[in-house]
Amino acid sequence: MKGLVDGNKLNNFAERRKTMLLNKSMMSGILPAKKLLKPVLFFLVALSMLVILAACGGGSTSTGGTTPTASTPAATATQTGNSQTVMIITDSSGSFAFSPASLTVKVGTTVTWKNTTAVSHTVTSDDGKSFDSGSANPITPQSGTFNFTFTTAGTFAYHCAIHPFMKATIIVQ
Ligand SMILES: [Cu+2]
């Protein structure tokens, strides 16, 4: 029983475990009746391993939990604020139109016009200088697109140079 006395003086988990395993083999050889100690020893070894695992796991959980919580909402907000789409459609009365006819965006937003009709169109600012997809190279039928990024605030009326009745407005705030 010398091993047990020495074991009480040890602070280290690993050394204590080694001492217990030594006692186990001694007892099972000399005193077979005391085999009930076997599950108790197994429980103590498992418990000490659990304490070590919990100590390691606690640190990595708090570090990993903070990062995704902070980054996910920021990425979503940036994407929704920076791009908008205006469809060029054939409306219910059979006329070509920009939809929506009036769109409000934040400064820095890129607007994409997408042509869903069977003919070409342009996106031309009424002031003749802010933006123009161009009559020489208009937005092609069936899914052609034109992009413009609005960097200054203001109200920008625009039309289609091919179909002057097509009128719409982008409001930049
Ligand atoms: Cu047009």
Tab-separated table of N, CA and C in Angstrom, residues 4-141:
chain	number	residue	atom	x	y	z
A	4	LEU	N	-0.192	4.174	-2.533
A	4	LEU	CA	-1.277	5.096	-2.199
A	4	LEU	C	-0.757	6.282	-1.394
A	5	VAL	N	0.159	6.034	-0.469
A	5	VAL	CA	0.722	7.108	0.362
A	5	VAL	C	1.477	8.092	-0.517
A	6	ASP	N	2.282	7.552	-1.436
A	6	ASP	CA	3.034	8.419	-2.345
A	6	ASP	C	2.070	9.238	-3.217
A	7	GLY	N	0.994	8.582	-3.628
A	7	GLY	CA	0.020	9.221	-4.510
A	7	GLY	C	-0.588	10.469	-3.901
A	8	ASN	N	-0.788	10.504	-2.621
A	8	ASN	CA	-1.389	11.665	-1.965
A	8	ASN	C	-0.492	12.892	-2.045
A	9	LYS	N	0.797	12.666	-2.205
A	9	LYS	CA	1.731	13.791	-2.246
A	9	LYS	C	1.842	14.399	-3.652
A	10	LEU	N	1.296	13.679	-4.666
A	10	LEU	CA	1.464	14.136	-6.062
A	10	LEU	C	0.355	15.108	-6.452
A	11	ASN	N	0.749	16.170	-7.113
A	11	ASN	CA	-0.229	17.150	-7.577
A	11	ASN	C	-0.594	16.918	-9.033
A	12	ASN	N	0.319	16.367	-9.805
A	12	ASN	CA	0.117	16.214	-11.246
A	12	ASN	C	-0.893	15.116	-11.556
A	13	PHE	N	-1.843	15.393	-12.453
A	13	PHE	CA	-2.878	14.428	-12.847
A	13	PHE	C	-2.277	13.163	-13.437
A	14	ALA	N	-1.342	13.343	-14.353
A	14	ALA	CA	-0.774	12.198	-15.077
A	14	ALA	C	-0.050	11.264	-14.115
A	15	GLU	N	0.685	11.837	-13.187
A	15	GLU	CA	1.434	11.008	-12.247
A	15	GLU	C	0.486	10.291	-11.306
A	16	ARG	N	-0.581	10.963	-10.933
A	16	ARG	CA	-1.573	10.352	-10.041
A	16	ARG	C	-2.247	9.169	-10.748
A	17	ARG	N	-2.524	9.373	-12.045
A	17	ARG	CA	-3.165	8.307	-12.814
A	17	ARG	C	-2.270	7.086	-12.903
A	18	LYS	N	-0.980	7.334	-13.129
A	18	LYS	CA	-0.012	6.249	-13.250
A	18	LYS	C	0.029	5.437	-11.952
A	19	THR	N	-0.028	6.136	-10.824
A	19	THR	CA	0.021	5.488	-9.517
A	19	THR	C	-1.224	4.624	-9.312
A	20	MET	N	-2.390	5.148	-9.727
A	20	MET	CA	-3.638	4.398	-9.575
A	20	MET	C	-3.619	3.115	-10.388
A	21	LEU	N	-3.096	3.214	-11.633
A	21	LEU	CA	-3.039	2.033	-12.499
A	21	LEU	C	-2.129	0.983	-11.874
A	22	LEU	N	-1.062	1.437	-11.239
A	22	LEU	CA	-0.130	0.521	-10.579
A	22	LEU	C	-0.838	-0.198	-9.436
A	23	ASN	N	-1.595	0.559	-8.650
A	23	ASN	CA	-2.342	-0.023	-7.534
A	23	ASN	C	-3.352	-1.051	-8.028
A	24	LYS	N	-3.990	-0.719	-9.160
A	24	LYS	CA	-5.016	-1.601	-9.716
A	24	LYS	C	-4.421	-2.972	-10.034
A	25	SER	N	-3.279	-2.976	-10.729
A	25	SER	CA	-2.688	-4.257	-11.123
A	25	SER	C	-2.202	-5.020	-9.890
A	26	MET	N	-1.717	-4.300	-8.886
A	26	MET	CA	-1.271	-4.962	-7.660
A	26	MET	C	-2.440	-5.631	-6.944
A	27	MET	N	-3.556	-4.870	-6.855
A	27	MET	CA	-4.709	-5.386	-6.111
A	27	MET	C	-5.378	-6.553	-6.831
A	28	SER	N	-5.515	-6.427	-8.130
A	28	SER	CA	-6.205	-7.489	-8.846
A	28	SER	C	-5.407	-8.783	-8.813
A	29	GLY	N	-4.066	-8.651	-8.677
A	29	GLY	CA	-3.240	-9.851	-8.575
A	29	GLY	C	-3.293	-10.458	-7.186
A	30	ILE	N	-3.152	-9.609	-6.176
A	30	ILE	CA	-3.037	-10.095	-4.799
A	30	ILE	C	-4.411	-10.321	-4.171
A	31	LEU	N	-5.348	-9.379	-4.407
A	31	LEU	CA	-6.665	-9.489	-3.802
A	31	LEU	C	-7.763	-9.527	-4.874
A	32	PRO	N	-8.055	-10.692	-5.470
A	32	PRO	CA	-9.075	-10.790	-6.535
A	32	PRO	C	-10.463	-10.382	-6.049
A	33	ALA	N	-10.743	-10.451	-4.768
A	33	ALA	CA	-12.054	-10.108	-4.228
A	33	ALA	C	-12.340	-8.611	-4.365
A	34	LYS	N	-11.305	-7.837	-4.483
A	34	LYS	CA	-11.503	-6.389	-4.544
A	34	LYS	C	-11.643	-5.879	-6.003
A	35	LYS	N	-12.153	-6.715	-6.874
A	35	LYS	CA	-12.331	-6.313	-8.275
A	35	LYS	C	-13.371	-5.214	-8.457
A	36	LEU	N	-14.127	-4.949	-7.413
A	36	LEU	CA	-15.108	-3.861	-7.465
A	36	LEU	C	-14.429	-2.505	-7.646
A	37	LEU	N	-13.172	-2.416	-7.258
A	37	LEU	CA	-12.420	-1.172	-7.385
A	37	LEU	C	-12.182	-0.793	-8.849
A	38	LYS	N	-12.248	-1.797	-9.746
A	38	LYS	CA	-11.927	-1.576	-11.162
A	38	LYS	C	-12.794	-0.483	-11.811
A	39	PRO	N	-14.147	-0.577	-11.716
A	39	PRO	CA	-14.956	0.504	-12.320
A	39	PRO	C	-14.734	1.848	-11.662
A	40	VAL	N	-14.424	1.853	-10.374
A	40	VAL	CA	-14.187	3.119	-9.662
A	40	VAL	C	-12.937	3.789	-10.215
A	41	LEU	N	-11.875	3.009	-10.424
A	41	LEU	CA	-10.640	3.544	-10.969
A	41	LEU	C	-10.857	4.076	-12.383
A	42	PHE	N	-11.615	3.292	-13.177
A	42	PHE	CA	-11.918	3.721	-14.551
A	42	PHE	C	-12.659	5.054	-14.548
A	43	PHE	N	-13.582	5.182	-13.599
A	43	PHE	CA	-14.356	6.431	-13.482
A	43	PHE	C	-13.450	7.607	-13.148
A	44	LEU	N	-12.501	7.411	-12.245
A	44	LEU	CA	-11.601	8.496	-11.841
A	44	LEU	C	-10.696	8.913	-13.000
A	45	VAL	N	-10.206	7.935	-13.776
A	45	VAL	CA	-9.355	8.247	-14.932
A	45	VAL	C	-10.163	9.029	-15.962
A	46	ALA	N	-11.401	8.574	-16.235
A	46	ALA	CA	-12.261	9.244	-17.210
A	46	ALA	C	-12.571	10.667	-16.754
A	47	LEU	N	-12.778	10.840	-15.445
A	47	LEU	CA	-13.104	12.160	-14.892
A	47	LEU	C	-11.934	13.126	-15.066
A	48	SER	N	-10.717	12.647	-14.806
A	48	SER	CA	-9.551	13.519	-14.928
A	48	SER	C	-9.337	13.921	-16.392
A	49	MET	N	-9.609	13.010	-17.324
A	49	MET	CA	-9.488	13.330	-18.751
A	49	MET	C	-10.545	14.352	-19.159
A	50	LEU	N	-11.736	14.214	-18.580
A	50	LEU	CA	-12.844	15.135	-18.884
A	50	LEU	C	-12.489	16.555	-18.438
A	51	VAL	N	-11.845	16.659	-17.264
A	51	VAL	CA	-11.437	17.974	-16.734
A	51	VAL	C	-10.424	18.618	-17.670
A	52	ILE	N	-9.466	17.814	-18.172
A	52	ILE	CA	-8.439	18.341	-19.088
A	52	ILE	C	-9.087	18.801	-20.392
A	53	LEU	N	-10.012	17.980	-20.939
A	53	LEU	CA	-10.694	18.321	-22.197
A	53	LEU	C	-11.535	19.582	-22.054
A	54	ALA	N	-12.203	19.711	-20.897
A	54	ALA	CA	-13.055	20.883	-20.661
A	54	ALA	C	-12.208	22.155	-20.615
A	55	ALA	N	-11.018	22.059	-20.012
A	55	ALA	CA	-10.128	23.213	-19.907
A	55	ALA	C	-9.674	23.667	-21.297
A	56	CYS	N	-9.373	22.698	-22.182
A	56	CYS	CA	-8.925	23.025	-23.542
A	56	CYS	C	-10.085	23.554	-24.371
A	57	GLY	N	-11.241	22.874	-24.270
A	57	GLY	CA	-12.393	23.240	-25.095
A	57	GLY	C	-12.970	24.595	-24.761
A	58	GLY	N	-12.900	24.999	-23.487
A	58	GLY	CA	-13.473	26.272	-23.064
A	58	GLY	C	-12.856	27.455	-23.777
A	59	GLY	N	-11.537	27.412	-23.982
A	59	GLY	CA	-10.847	28.526	-24.633
A	59	GLY	C	-11.241	28.676	-26.086
A	60	SER	N	-11.295	27.547	-26.830
A	60	SER	CA	-11.554	27.633	-28.267
A	60	SER	C	-13.020	27.982	-28.544
A	61	THR	N	-13.941	27.610	-27.654
A	61	THR	CA	-15.360	27.918	-27.876
A	61	THR	C	-15.621	29.421	-27.816
A	62	SER	N	-15.048	30.104	-26.841
A	62	SER	CA	-15.301	31.540	-26.707
A	62	SER	C	-14.654	32.318	-27.854
A	63	THR	N	-13.515	31.856	-28.338
A	63	THR	CA	-12.835	32.538	-29.448
A	63	THR	C	-13.634	32.363	-30.748
A	64	GLY	N	-14.074	31.103	-30.999
A	64	GLY	CA	-14.791	30.825	-32.236
A	64	GLY	C	-16.178	31.445	-32.262
A	65	GLY	N	-16.809	31.600	-31.092
A	65	GLY	CA	-18.165	32.131	-31.040
A	65	GLY	C	-18.246	33.610	-31.379
A	66	THR	N	-17.200	34.362	-31.105
A	66	THR	CA	-17.235	35.811	-31.295
A	66	THR	C	-17.132	36.188	-32.773
A	67	THR	N	-16.270	35.503	-33.538
A	67	THR	CA	-15.953	35.907	-34.914
A	67	THR	C	-17.147	35.887	-35.862
A	68	PRO	N	-17.898	34.769	-36.020
A	68	PRO	CA	-18.996	34.768	-37.002
A	68	PRO	C	-20.130	35.722	-36.650
A	69	THR	N	-20.388	35.934	-35.348
A	69	THR	CA	-21.457	36.827	-34.919
A	69	THR	C	-21.185	38.257	-35.387
A	70	ALA	N	-19.918	38.671	-35.361
A	70	ALA	CA	-19.566	40.048	-35.702
A	70	ALA	C	-19.536	40.263	-37.220
A	71	SER	N	-19.111	39.248	-38.012
A	71	SER	CA	-18.886	39.470	-39.444
A	71	SER	C	-20.141	39.270	-40.298
A	72	THR	N	-21.062	38.388	-39.906
A	72	THR	CA	-22.209	38.058	-40.756
A	72	THR	C	-23.152	39.235	-41.029
A	73	PRO	N	-23.602	40.014	-40.029
A	73	PRO	CA	-24.529	41.107	-40.334
A	73	PRO	C	-23.891	42.204	-41.186
A	74	ALA	N	-22.588	42.457	-41.004
A	74	ALA	CA	-21.906	43.514	-41.744
A	74	ALA	C	-21.902	43.201	-43.246
A	75	ALA	N	-21.621	41.932	-43.614
A	75	ALA	CA	-21.548	41.544	-45.021
A	75	ALA	C	-22.917	41.696	-45.695
A	76	THR	N	-23.979	41.338	-44.986
A	76	THR	CA	-25.327	41.427	-45.545
A	76	THR	C	-25.717	42.880	-45.810
A	77	ALA	N	-25.426	43.782	-44.874
A	77	ALA	CA	-25.798	45.183	-44.988
A	77	ALA	C	-25.098	45.847	-46.168
A	78	THR	N	-23.828	45.501	-46.388
A	78	THR	CA	-23.051	46.095	-47.480
A	78	THR	C	-23.642	45.713	-48.832
A	79	GLN	N	-24.041	44.465	-48.996
A	79	GLN	CA	-24.547	43.997	-50.281
A	79	GLN	C	-25.895	44.628	-50.633
A	80	THR	N	-26.817	44.706	-49.683
A	80	THR	CA	-28.145	45.218	-49.995
A	80	THR	C	-28.114	46.710	-50.321
A	81	GLY	N	-27.144	47.463	-49.757
A	81	GLY	CA	-27.097	48.905	-49.967
A	81	GLY	C	-26.431	49.318	-51.272
A	82	ASN	N	-25.710	48.416	-51.951
A	82	ASN	CA	-24.855	48.848	-53.047
A	82	ASN	C	-25.320	48.493	-54.452
A	83	SER	N	-26.419	47.779	-54.622
A	83	SER	CA	-26.873	47.484	-55.982
A	83	SER	C	-28.391	47.402	-56.062
A	84	GLN	N	-28.923	47.946	-57.160
A	84	GLN	CA	-30.374	47.917	-57.393
A	84	GLN	C	-30.595	47.622	-58.873
A	85	THR	N	-31.779	47.107	-59.208
A	85	THR	CA	-32.064	46.765	-60.598
A	85	THR	C	-33.342	47.446	-61.074
A	86	VAL	N	-33.302	47.985	-62.300
A	86	VAL	CA	-34.506	48.499	-62.969
A	86	VAL	C	-34.743	47.611	-64.190
A	87	MET	N	-35.951	47.071	-64.309
A	87	MET	CA	-36.277	46.213	-65.450
A	87	MET	C	-36.875	47.059	-66.578
A	88	ILE	N	-36.489	46.756	-67.810
A	88	ILE	CA	-37.123	47.376	-68.982
A	88	ILE	C	-38.120	46.336	-69.495
A	89	ILE	N	-39.401	46.704	-69.412
A	89	ILE	CA	-40.470	45.714	-69.624
A	89	ILE	C	-41.462	46.161	-70.705
A	90	THR	N	-42.307	45.219	-71.102
A	90	THR	CA	-43.507	45.548	-71.882
A	90	THR	C	-44.655	45.495	-70.892
A	91	ASP	N	-45.283	46.662	-70.603
A	91	ASP	CA	-46.282	46.698	-69.538
A	91	ASP	C	-47.626	46.092	-69.982
A	92	SER	N	-48.627	46.123	-69.095
A	92	SER	CA	-49.898	45.449	-69.357
A	92	SER	C	-50.662	46.043	-70.542
A	93	SER	N	-50.395	47.322	-70.867
A	93	SER	CA	-51.074	47.942	-72.015
A	93	SER	C	-50.285	47.747	-73.315
A	94	GLY	N	-49.161	47.037	-73.237
A	94	GLY	CA	-48.369	46.760	-74.435
A	94	GLY	C	-47.296	47.790	-74.727
A	95	SER	N	-47.116	48.775	-73.819
A	95	SER	CA	-46.089	49.811	-74.005
A	95	SER	C	-44.791	49.412	-73.305
A	96	PHE	N	-43.668	49.884	-73.852
A	96	PHE	CA	-42.386	49.677	-73.180
A	96	PHE	C	-42.293	50.621	-71.976
A	97	ALA	N	-41.640	50.172	-70.909
A	97	ALA	CA	-41.548	51.006	-69.701
A	97	ALA	C	-40.371	50.579	-68.836
A	98	PHE	N	-39.906	51.536	-68.000
A	98	PHE	CA	-38.921	51.234	-66.962
A	98	PHE	C	-39.684	50.866	-65.689
A	99	SER	N	-39.265	49.793	-65.011
A	99	SER	CA	-39.952	49.354	-63.796
A	99	SER	C	-38.935	49.057	-62.672
A	100	PRO	N	-38.983	49.788	-61.541
A	100	PRO	CA	-39.978	50.814	-61.211
A	100	PRO	C	-39.685	52.132	-61.941
A	101	ALA	N	-40.737	52.937	-62.129
A	101	ALA	CA	-40.587	54.228	-62.808
A	101	ALA	C	-39.818	55.217	-61.937
A	102	SER	N	-39.902	55.059	-60.625
A	102	SER	CA	-39.138	55.906	-59.705
A	102	SER	C	-38.426	55.009	-58.692
A	103	LEU	N	-37.091	55.168	-58.602
A	103	LEU	CA	-36.304	54.335	-57.683
A	103	LEU	C	-35.424	55.234	-56.823
A	104	THR	N	-35.476	55.031	-55.500
A	104	THR	CA	-34.652	55.820	-54.570
A	104	THR	C	-33.500	54.952	-54.060
A	105	VAL	N	-32.258	55.459	-54.178
A	105	VAL	CA	-31.068	54.701	-53.756
A	105	VAL	C	-30.156	55.591	-52.914
A	106	LYS	N	-29.167	54.956	-52.259
A	106	LYS	CA	-28.164	55.695	-51.482
A	106	LYS	C	-26.997	56.057	-52.398
A	107	VAL	N	-26.274	57.137	-52.038
A	107	VAL	CA	-25.062	57.516	-52.780
A	107	VAL	C	-24.105	56.323	-52.798
A	108	GLY	N	-23.530	56.040	-53.951
A	108	GLY	CA	-22.609	54.912	-54.080
A	108	GLY	C	-23.263	53.663	-54.643
A	109	THR	N	-24.573	53.705	-54.867
A	109	THR	CA	-25.285	52.531	-55.375
A	109	THR	C	-25.080	52.371	-56.875
A	110	THR	N	-24.862	51.133	-57.300
A	110	THR	CA	-24.796	50.820	-58.727
A	110	THR	C	-26.172	50.325	-59.172
A	111	VAL	N	-26.754	51.022	-60.166
A	111	VAL	CA	-28.047	50.603	-60.716
A	111	VAL	C	-27.794	49.841	-62.012
A	112	THR	N	-28.446	48.679	-62.129
A	112	THR	CA	-28.361	47.876	-63.345
A	112	THR	C	-29.720	47.875	-64.028
A	113	TRP	N	-29.750	48.286	-65.305
A	113	TRP	CA	-30.970	48.188	-66.100
A	113	TRP	C	-30.904	46.899	-66.893
A	114	LYS	N	-31.975	46.126	-66.866
A	114	LYS	CA	-32.002	44.856	-67.603
A	114	LYS	C	-33.162	44.884	-68.598
A	115	ASN	N	-32.838	44.657	-69.869
A	115	ASN	CA	-33.830	44.694	-70.953
A	115	ASN	C	-34.478	43.324	-71.132
A	116	THR	N	-35.777	43.227	-70.771
A	116	THR	CA	-36.487	41.953	-70.902
A	116	THR	C	-37.367	41.927	-72.158
A	117	THR	N	-37.356	43.015	-72.940
A	117	THR	CA	-38.242	43.092	-74.119
A	117	THR	C	-37.545	42.527	-75.362
A	118	ALA	N	-38.292	42.540	-76.467
A	118	ALA	CA	-37.779	41.953	-77.714
A	118	ALA	C	-37.063	42.971	-78.603
A	119	VAL	N	-36.986	44.253	-78.146
A	119	VAL	CA	-36.310	45.283	-78.954
A	119	VAL	C	-35.268	46.021	-78.102
A	120	SER	N	-34.399	46.806	-78.771
A	120	SER	CA	-33.353	47.557	-78.074
A	120	SER	C	-33.888	48.831	-77.434
A	121	HIS	N	-33.231	49.289	-76.357
A	121	HIS	CA	-33.588	50.526	-75.661
A	121	HIS	C	-32.310	51.220	-75.215
A	122	THR	N	-32.442	52.503	-74.809
A	122	THR	CA	-31.310	53.178	-74.167
A	122	THR	C	-31.753	53.683	-72.803
A	123	VAL	N	-30.745	53.968	-71.953
A	123	VAL	CA	-30.955	54.650	-70.676
A	123	VAL	C	-30.179	55.945	-70.802
A	124	THR	N	-30.911	57.068	-70.985
A	124	THR	CA	-30.281	58.361	-71.294
A	124	THR	C	-30.780	59.427	-70.330
A	125	SER	N	-29.861	60.051	-69.578
A	125	SER	CA	-30.293	61.078	-68.618
A	125	SER	C	-30.836	62.295	-69.362
A	126	ASP	N	-31.894	62.896	-68.799
A	126	ASP	CA	-32.544	64.042	-69.448
A	126	ASP	C	-31.591	65.235	-69.571
A	127	ASP	N	-30.637	65.361	-68.638
A	127	ASP	CA	-29.692	66.498	-68.694
A	127	ASP	C	-28.629	66.294	-69.782
A	128	GLY	N	-28.605	65.122	-70.384
A	128	GLY	CA	-27.700	64.877	-71.513
A	128	GLY	C	-26.241	64.672	-71.157
A	129	LYS	N	-25.897	64.588	-69.845
A	129	LYS	CA	-24.481	64.425	-69.474
A	129	LYS	C	-24.237	63.447	-68.319
A	130	SER	N	-25.241	63.236	-67.447
A	130	SER	CA	-24.994	62.410	-66.257
A	130	SER	C	-24.690	60.953	-66.610
A	131	PHE	N	-25.506	60.359	-67.469
A	131	PHE	CA	-25.262	58.966	-67.899
A	131	PHE	C	-26.030	58.707	-69.184
A	132	ASP	N	-25.511	57.787	-69.983
A	132	ASP	CA	-26.150	57.450	-71.266
A	132	ASP	C	-25.599	56.113	-71.761
A	133	SER	N	-26.485	55.160	-71.932
A	133	SER	CA	-26.029	53.872	-72.469
A	133	SER	C	-25.665	54.003	-73.941
A	134	GLY	N	-26.207	55.056	-74.615
A	134	GLY	CA	-25.814	55.340	-75.999
A	134	GLY	C	-26.765	54.783	-77.029
A	135	SER	N	-27.108	55.624	-78.002
A	135	SER	CA	-28.000	55.182	-79.076
A	135	SER	C	-27.258	54.318	-80.098
A	136	ALA	N	-25.950	54.547	-80.238
A	136	ALA	CA	-25.175	53.780	-81.212
A	136	ALA	C	-24.998	52.321	-80.767
A	137	ASN	N	-24.999	52.119	-79.456
A	137	ASN	CA	-24.804	50.765	-78.926
A	137	ASN	C	-25.816	50.523	-77.811
A	138	PRO	N	-27.122	50.445	-78.170
A	138	PRO	CA	-28.171	50.376	-77.145
A	138	PRO	C	-28.186	49.037	-76.396
A	139	ILE	N	-29.026	49.008	-75.356
A	139	ILE	CA	-29.137	47.786	-74.545
A	139	ILE	C	-29.856	46.726	-75.373
A	140	THR	N	-29.200	45.614	-75.587
A	140	THR	CA	-29.707	44.589	-76.497
A	140	THR	C	-30.947	43.883	-75.937
A	141	PRO	N	-31.818	43.361	-76.834
A	141	PRO	CA	-33.038	42.659	-76.391
A	141	PRO	C	-32.720	41.396	-75.596
